[in-house]
Coordinates of N, CA and C in Angstrom, one line a residue:
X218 N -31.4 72.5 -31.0 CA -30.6 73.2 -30.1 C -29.1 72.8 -30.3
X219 N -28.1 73.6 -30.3 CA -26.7 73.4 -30.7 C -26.0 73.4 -29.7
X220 N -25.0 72.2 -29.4 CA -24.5 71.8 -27.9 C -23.1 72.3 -28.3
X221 N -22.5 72.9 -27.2 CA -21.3 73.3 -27.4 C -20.3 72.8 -26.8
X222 N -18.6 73.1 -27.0 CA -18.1 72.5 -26.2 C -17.8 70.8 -26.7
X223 N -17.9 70.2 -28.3 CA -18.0 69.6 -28.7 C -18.7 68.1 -28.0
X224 N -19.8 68.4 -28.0 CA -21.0 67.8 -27.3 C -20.7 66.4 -26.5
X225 N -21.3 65.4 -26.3 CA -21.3 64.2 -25.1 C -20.3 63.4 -25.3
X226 N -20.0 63.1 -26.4 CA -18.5 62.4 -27.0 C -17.2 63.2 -26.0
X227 N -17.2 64.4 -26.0 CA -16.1 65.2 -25.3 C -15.9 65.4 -24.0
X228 N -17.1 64.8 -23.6 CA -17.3 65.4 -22.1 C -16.8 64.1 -21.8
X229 N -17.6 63.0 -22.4 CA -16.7 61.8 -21.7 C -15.4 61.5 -21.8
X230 N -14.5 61.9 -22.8 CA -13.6 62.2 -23.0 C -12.5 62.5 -22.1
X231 N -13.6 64.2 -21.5 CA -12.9 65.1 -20.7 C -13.4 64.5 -19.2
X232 N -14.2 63.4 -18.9 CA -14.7 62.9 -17.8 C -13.2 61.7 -17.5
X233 N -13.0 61.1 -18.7 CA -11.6 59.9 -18.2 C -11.0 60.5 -17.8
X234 N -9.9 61.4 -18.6 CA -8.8 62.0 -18.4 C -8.7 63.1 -17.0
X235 N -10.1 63.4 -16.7 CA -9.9 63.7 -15.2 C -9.7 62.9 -14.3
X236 N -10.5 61.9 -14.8 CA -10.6 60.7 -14.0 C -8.9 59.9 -13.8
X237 N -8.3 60.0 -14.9 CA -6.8 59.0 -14.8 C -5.9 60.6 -14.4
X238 N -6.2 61.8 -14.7 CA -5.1 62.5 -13.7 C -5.2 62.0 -12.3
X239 N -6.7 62.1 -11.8 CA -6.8 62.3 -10.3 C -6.3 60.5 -9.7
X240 N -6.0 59.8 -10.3 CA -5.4 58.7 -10.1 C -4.2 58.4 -10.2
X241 N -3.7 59.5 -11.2 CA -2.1 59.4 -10.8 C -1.6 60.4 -10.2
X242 N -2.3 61.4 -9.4 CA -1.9 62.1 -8.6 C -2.2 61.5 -6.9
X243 N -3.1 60.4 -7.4 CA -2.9 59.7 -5.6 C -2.2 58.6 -6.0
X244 N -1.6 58.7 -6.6 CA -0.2 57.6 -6.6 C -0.9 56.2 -7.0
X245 N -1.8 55.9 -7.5 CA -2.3 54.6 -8.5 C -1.5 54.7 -9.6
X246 N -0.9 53.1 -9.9 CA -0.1 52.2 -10.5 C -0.9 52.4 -11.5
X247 N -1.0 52.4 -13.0 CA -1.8 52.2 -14.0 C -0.9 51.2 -14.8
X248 N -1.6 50.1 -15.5 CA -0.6 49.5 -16.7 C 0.0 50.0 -17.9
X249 N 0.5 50.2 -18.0 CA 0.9 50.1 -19.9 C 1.1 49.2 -20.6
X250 N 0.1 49.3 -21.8 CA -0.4 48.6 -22.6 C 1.1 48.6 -23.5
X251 N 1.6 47.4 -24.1 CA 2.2 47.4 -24.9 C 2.0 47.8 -26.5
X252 N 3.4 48.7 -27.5 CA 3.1 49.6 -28.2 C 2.6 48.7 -29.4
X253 N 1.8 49.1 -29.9 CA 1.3 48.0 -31.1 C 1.0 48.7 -32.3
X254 N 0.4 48.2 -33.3 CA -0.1 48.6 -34.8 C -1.8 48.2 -34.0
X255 N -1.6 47.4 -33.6 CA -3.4 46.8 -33.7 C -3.3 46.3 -32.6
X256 N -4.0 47.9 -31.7 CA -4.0 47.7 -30.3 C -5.1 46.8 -29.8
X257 N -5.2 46.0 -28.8 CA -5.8 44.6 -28.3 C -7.3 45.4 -27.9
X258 N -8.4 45.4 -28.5 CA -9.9 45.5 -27.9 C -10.3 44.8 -26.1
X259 N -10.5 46.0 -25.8 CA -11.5 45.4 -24.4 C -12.4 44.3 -24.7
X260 N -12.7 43.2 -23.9 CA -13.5 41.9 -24.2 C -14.8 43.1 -23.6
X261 N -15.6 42.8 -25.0 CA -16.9 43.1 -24.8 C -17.8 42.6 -24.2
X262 N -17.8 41.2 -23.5 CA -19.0 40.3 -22.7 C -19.4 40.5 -21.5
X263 N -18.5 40.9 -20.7 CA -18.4 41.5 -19.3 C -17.5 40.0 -18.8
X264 N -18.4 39.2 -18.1 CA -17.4 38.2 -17.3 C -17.2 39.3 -16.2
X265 N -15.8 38.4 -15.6 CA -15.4 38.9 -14.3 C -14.8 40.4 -14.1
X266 N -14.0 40.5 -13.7 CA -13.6 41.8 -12.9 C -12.7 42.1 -13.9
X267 N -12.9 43.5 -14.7 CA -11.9 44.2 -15.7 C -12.6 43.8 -17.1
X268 N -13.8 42.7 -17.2 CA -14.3 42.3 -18.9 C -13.6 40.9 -18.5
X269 N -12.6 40.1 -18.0 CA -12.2 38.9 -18.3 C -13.3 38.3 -17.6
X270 N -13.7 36.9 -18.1 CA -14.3 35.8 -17.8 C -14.2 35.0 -16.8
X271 N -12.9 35.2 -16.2 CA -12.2 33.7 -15.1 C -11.5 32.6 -15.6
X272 N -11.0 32.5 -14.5 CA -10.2 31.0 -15.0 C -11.0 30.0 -15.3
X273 N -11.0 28.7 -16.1 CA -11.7 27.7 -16.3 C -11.3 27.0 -14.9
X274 N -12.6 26.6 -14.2 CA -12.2 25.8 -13.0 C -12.2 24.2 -13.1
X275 N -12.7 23.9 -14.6 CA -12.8 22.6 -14.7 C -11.4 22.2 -15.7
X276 N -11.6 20.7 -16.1 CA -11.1 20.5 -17.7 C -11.6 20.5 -18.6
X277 N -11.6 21.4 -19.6 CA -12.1 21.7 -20.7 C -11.8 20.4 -21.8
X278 N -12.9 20.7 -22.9 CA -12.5 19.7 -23.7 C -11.4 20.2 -24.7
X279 N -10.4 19.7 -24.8 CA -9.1 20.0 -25.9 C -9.6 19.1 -26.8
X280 N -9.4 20.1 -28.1 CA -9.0 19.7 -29.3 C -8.5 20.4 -29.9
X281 N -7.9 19.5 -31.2 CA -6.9 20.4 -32.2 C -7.2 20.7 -33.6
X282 N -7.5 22.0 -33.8 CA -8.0 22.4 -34.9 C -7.9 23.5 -35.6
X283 N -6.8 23.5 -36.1 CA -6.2 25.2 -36.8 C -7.0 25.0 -38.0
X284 N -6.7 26.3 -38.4 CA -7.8 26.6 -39.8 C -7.0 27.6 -40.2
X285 N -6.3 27.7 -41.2 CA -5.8 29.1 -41.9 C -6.6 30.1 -42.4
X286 N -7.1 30.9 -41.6 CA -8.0 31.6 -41.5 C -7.6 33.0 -40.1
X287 N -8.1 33.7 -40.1 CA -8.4 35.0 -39.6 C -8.9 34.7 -37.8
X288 N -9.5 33.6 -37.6 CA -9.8 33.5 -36.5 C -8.7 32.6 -35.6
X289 N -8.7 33.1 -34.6 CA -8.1 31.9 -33.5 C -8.7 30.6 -32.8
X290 N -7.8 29.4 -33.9 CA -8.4 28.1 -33.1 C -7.6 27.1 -32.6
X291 N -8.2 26.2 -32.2 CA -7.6 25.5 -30.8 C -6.1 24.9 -31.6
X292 N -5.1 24.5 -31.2 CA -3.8 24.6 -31.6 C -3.0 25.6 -32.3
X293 N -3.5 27.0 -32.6 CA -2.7 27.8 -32.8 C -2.0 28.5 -31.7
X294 N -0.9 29.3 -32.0 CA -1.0 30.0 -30.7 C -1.0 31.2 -30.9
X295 N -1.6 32.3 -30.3 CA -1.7 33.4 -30.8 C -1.4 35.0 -29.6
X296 N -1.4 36.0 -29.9 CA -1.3 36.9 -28.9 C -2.3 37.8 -28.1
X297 N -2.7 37.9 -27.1 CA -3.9 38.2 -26.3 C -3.0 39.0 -24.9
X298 N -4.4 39.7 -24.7 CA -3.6 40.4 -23.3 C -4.2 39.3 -22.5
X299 N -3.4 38.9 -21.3 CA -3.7 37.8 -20.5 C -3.8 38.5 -19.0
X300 N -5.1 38.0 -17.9 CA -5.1 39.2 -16.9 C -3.9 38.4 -15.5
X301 N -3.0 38.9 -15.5 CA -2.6 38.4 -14.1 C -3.7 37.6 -13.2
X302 N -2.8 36.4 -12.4 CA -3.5 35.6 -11.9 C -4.3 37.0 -10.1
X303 N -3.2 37.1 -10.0 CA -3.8 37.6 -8.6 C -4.3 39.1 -8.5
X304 N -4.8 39.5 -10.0 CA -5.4 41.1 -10.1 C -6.0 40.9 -11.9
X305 N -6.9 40.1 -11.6 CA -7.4 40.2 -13.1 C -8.2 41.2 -13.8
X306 N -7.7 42.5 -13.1 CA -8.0 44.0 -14.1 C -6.4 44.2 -14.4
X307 N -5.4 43.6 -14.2 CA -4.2 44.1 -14.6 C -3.9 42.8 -15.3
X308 N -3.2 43.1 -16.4 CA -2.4 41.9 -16.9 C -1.2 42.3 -18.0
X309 N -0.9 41.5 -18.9 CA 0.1 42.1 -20.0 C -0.2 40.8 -21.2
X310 N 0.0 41.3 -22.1 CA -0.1 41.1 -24.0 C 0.9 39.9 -23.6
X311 N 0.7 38.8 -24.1 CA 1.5 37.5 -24.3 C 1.1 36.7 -25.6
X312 N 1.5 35.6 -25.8 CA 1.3 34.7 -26.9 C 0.2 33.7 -25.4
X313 N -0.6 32.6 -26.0 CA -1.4 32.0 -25.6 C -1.3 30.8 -26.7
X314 N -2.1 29.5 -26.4 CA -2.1 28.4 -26.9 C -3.4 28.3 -26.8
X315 N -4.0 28.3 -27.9 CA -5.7 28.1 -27.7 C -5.9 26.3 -27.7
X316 N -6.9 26.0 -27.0 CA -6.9 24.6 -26.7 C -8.6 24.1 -27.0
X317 N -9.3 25.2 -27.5 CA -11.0 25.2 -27.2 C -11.6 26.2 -27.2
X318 N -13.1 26.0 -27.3 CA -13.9 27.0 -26.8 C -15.2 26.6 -26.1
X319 N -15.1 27.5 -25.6 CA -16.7 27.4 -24.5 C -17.3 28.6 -24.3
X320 N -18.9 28.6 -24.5 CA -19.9 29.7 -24.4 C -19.0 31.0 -25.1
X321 N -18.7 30.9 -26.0 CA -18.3 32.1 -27.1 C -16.8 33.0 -26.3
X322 N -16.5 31.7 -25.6 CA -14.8 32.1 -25.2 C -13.7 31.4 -26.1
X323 N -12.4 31.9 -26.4 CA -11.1 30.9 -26.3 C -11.2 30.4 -24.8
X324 N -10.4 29.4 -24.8 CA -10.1 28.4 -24.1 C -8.4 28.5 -23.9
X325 N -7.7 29.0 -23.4 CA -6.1 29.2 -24.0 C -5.5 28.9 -23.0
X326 N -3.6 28.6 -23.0 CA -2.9 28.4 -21.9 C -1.8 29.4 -22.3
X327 N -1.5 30.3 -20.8 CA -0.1 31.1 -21.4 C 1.0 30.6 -21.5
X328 N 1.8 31.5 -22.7 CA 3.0 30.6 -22.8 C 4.0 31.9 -22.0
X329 N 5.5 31.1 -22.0 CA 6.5 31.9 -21.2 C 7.8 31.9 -22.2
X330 N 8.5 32.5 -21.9 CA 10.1 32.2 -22.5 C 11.2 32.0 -21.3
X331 N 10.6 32.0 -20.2 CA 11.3 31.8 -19.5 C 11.4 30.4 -19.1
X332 N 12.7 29.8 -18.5 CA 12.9 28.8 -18.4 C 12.2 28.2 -16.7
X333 N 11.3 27.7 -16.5 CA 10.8 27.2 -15.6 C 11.3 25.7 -14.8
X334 N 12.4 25.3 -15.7 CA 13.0 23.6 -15.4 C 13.9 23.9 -14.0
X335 N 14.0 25.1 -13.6 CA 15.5 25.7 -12.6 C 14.7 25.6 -11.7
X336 N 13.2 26.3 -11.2 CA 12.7 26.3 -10.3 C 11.2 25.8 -10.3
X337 N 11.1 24.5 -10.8 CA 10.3 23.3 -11.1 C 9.5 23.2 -10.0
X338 N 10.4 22.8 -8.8 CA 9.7 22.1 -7.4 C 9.2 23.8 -6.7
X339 N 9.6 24.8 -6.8 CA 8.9 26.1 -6.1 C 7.9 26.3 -7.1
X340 N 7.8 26.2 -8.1 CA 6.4 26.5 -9.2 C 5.2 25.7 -8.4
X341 N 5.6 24.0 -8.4 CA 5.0 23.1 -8.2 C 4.0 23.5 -6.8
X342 N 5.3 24.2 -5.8 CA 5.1 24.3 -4.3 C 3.5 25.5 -4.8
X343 N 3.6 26.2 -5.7 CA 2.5 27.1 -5.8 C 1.4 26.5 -6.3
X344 N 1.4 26.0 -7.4 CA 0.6 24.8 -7.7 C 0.5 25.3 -9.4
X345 N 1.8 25.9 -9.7 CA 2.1 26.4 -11.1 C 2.8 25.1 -11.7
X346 N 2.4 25.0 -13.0 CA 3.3 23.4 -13.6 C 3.4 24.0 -15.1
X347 N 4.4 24.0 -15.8 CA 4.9 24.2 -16.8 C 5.6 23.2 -17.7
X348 N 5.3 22.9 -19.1 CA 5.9 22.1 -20.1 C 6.5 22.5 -20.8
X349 N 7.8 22.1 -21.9 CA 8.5 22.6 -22.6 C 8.0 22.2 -23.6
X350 N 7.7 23.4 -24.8 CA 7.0 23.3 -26.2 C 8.2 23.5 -27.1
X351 N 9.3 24.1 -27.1 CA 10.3 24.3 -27.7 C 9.8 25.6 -28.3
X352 N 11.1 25.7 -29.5 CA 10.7 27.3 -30.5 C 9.7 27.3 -31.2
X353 N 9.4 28.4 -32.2 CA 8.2 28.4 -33.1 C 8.5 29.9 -33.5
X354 N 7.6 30.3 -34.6 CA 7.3 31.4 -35.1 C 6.7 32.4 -34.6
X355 N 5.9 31.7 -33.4 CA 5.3 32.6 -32.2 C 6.3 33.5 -31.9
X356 N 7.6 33.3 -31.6 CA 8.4 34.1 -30.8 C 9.4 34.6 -31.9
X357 N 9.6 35.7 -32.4 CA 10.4 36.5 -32.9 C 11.4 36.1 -33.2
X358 N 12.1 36.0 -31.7 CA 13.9 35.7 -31.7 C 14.1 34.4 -31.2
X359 N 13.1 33.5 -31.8 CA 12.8 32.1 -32.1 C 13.6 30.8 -30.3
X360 N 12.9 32.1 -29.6 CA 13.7 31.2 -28.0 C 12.8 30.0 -27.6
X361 N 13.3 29.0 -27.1 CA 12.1 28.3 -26.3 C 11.3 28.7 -25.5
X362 N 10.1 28.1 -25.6 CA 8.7 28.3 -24.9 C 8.2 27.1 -23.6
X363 N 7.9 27.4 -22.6 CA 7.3 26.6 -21.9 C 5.4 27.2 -21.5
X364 N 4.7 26.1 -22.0 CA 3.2 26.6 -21.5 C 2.8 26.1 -20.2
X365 N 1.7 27.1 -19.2 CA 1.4 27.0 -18.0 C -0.2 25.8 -18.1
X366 N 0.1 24.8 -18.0 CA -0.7 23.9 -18.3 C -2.1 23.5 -17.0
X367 N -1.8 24.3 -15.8 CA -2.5 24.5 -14.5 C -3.7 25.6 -14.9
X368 N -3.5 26.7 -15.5 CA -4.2 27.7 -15.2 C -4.7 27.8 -17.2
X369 N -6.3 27.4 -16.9 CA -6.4 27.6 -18.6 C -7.8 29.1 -18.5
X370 N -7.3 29.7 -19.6 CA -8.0 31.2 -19.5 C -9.3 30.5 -20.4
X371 N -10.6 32.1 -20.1 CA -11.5 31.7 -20.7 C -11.3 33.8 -21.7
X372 N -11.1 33.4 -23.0 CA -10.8 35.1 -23.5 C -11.5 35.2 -24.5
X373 N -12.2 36.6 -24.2 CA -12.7 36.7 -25.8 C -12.0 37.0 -26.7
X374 N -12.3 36.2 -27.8 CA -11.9 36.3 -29.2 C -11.5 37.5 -29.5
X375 N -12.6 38.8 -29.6 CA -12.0 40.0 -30.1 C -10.6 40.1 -29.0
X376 N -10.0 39.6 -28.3 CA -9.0 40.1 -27.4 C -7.6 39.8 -28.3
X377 N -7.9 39.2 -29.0 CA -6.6 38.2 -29.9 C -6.3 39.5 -30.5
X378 N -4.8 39.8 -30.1 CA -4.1 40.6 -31.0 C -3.6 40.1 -32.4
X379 N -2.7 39.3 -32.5 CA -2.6 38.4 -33.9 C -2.0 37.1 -33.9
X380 N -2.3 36.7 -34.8 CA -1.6 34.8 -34.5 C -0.1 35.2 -34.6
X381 N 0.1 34.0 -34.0 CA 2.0 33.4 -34.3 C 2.2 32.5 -35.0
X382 N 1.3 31.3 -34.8 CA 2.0 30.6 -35.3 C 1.0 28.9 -35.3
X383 N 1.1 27.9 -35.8 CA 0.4 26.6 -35.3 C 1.0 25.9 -34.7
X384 N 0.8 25.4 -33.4 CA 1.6 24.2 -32.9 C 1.7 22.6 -33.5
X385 N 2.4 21.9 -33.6 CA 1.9 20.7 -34.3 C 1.5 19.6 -33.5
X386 N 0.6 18.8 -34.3 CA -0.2 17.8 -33.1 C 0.4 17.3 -32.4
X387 N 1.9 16.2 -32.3 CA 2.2 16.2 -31.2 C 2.6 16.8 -30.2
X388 N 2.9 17.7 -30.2 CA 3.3 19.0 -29.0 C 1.9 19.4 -28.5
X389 N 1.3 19.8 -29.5 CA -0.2 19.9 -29.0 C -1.0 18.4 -27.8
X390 N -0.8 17.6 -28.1 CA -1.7 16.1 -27.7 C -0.3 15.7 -25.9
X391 N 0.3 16.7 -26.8 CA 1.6 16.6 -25.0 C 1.3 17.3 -24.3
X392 N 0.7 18.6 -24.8 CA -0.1 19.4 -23.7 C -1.2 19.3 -23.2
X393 N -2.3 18.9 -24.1 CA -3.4 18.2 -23.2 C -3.1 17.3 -22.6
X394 N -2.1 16.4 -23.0 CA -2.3 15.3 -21.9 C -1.7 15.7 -20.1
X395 N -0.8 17.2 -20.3 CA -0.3 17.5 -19.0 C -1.1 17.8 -18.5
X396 N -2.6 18.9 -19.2 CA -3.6 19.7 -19.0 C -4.4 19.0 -18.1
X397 N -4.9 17.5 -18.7 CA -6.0 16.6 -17.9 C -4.9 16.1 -16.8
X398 N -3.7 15.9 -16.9 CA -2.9 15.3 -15.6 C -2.9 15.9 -14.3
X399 N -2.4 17.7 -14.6 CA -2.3 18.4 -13.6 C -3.9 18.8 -13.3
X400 N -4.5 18.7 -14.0 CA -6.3 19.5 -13.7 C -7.2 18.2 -12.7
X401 N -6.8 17.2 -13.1 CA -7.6 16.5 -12.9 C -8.0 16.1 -11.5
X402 N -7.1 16.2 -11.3 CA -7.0 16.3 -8.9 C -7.9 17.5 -8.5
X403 N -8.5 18.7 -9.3 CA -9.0 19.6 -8.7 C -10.2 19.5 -8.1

């Protein structure tokens, strides 16, 4: 029997795109994905709410282990879409510091370019703590970096958009040691 209407592939197709009009016609926020070559894959595992995993609630084990290779490992730092802390089906594409893995996740901390030293004691008041890693290759227009050493993600691998760069072991062994400092009261 010959299906018409370019068969089940199209209808689902034509099932989204109804679905995302009738969402932006009741005034839902949608994200935009940043424009890329090698747009970032949905984490296939499920995990929590949107495909992400959750925050690590413990301390993970850090170590440091780059490998010039194709995959993302622990002291590189690389690019992933990261989900917002307080709506983890929304987030945006950042660089990350992989620190580990656990049950077939990265292990990673986000990095920022903004400077967090101005308002240190209101981060703190939130219970956000940030370190200064300086420049790198990670970042383009080679600005300093500070990583969020409080909140470590758990992402799947396919999420890694592309490396940046390797951190080197002391900067790396400065951040785990903030990582167990600030974690370890939890």
């Amino acid at each position: 029997m010959a299906q018409t209407g370019g068969g089940p592939a199209r209808g689902l197709v034509r099932a989204a795109v109804e679905a995302i009009r009738a969402a932006l016609r009741s005034g839902a926020r949608t994200p935009v994905p940043a424009p890329t070559a090698n747009p970032t894959p949905e984490p296939r595992d499920g995990g929590g709410a949107g495909g992400y995993a959750g925050d690590a609630a413990d301390v993970p084990d850090l170590h440091y282990a780059p490998y010039a290779d194709d995959r993302a490992d622990p002291g590189e730092i690389v690019w992933a879409w990261v989900p917002f802390e307080e709506d983890h089906t929304q987030g945006k594409d950042r660089p990350v510091l992989v620190v580990g893995r656990r049950d077939g996740h990265l292990l990673a901390l986000m990095l920022t370019s903004k400077d967090h030293d101005r308002d240190a004691a209101d981060e703190a008041r939130h219970g956000r703590h940030w370190i200064d890693i300086g420049a790198g290759a990670w970042d383009r227009q080679h600005r300093p970096s500070e990583v969020r050493v409080d909140r470590v993600l758990q992402l799947d691998p396919a999420a890694v958009r592309r490396e940046g760069a390797t951190l080197d072991r002391e900067r790396f062994d400065q951040v785990a040691a903030a990582v167990r400092r600030v974690t370890r009261g939890r």
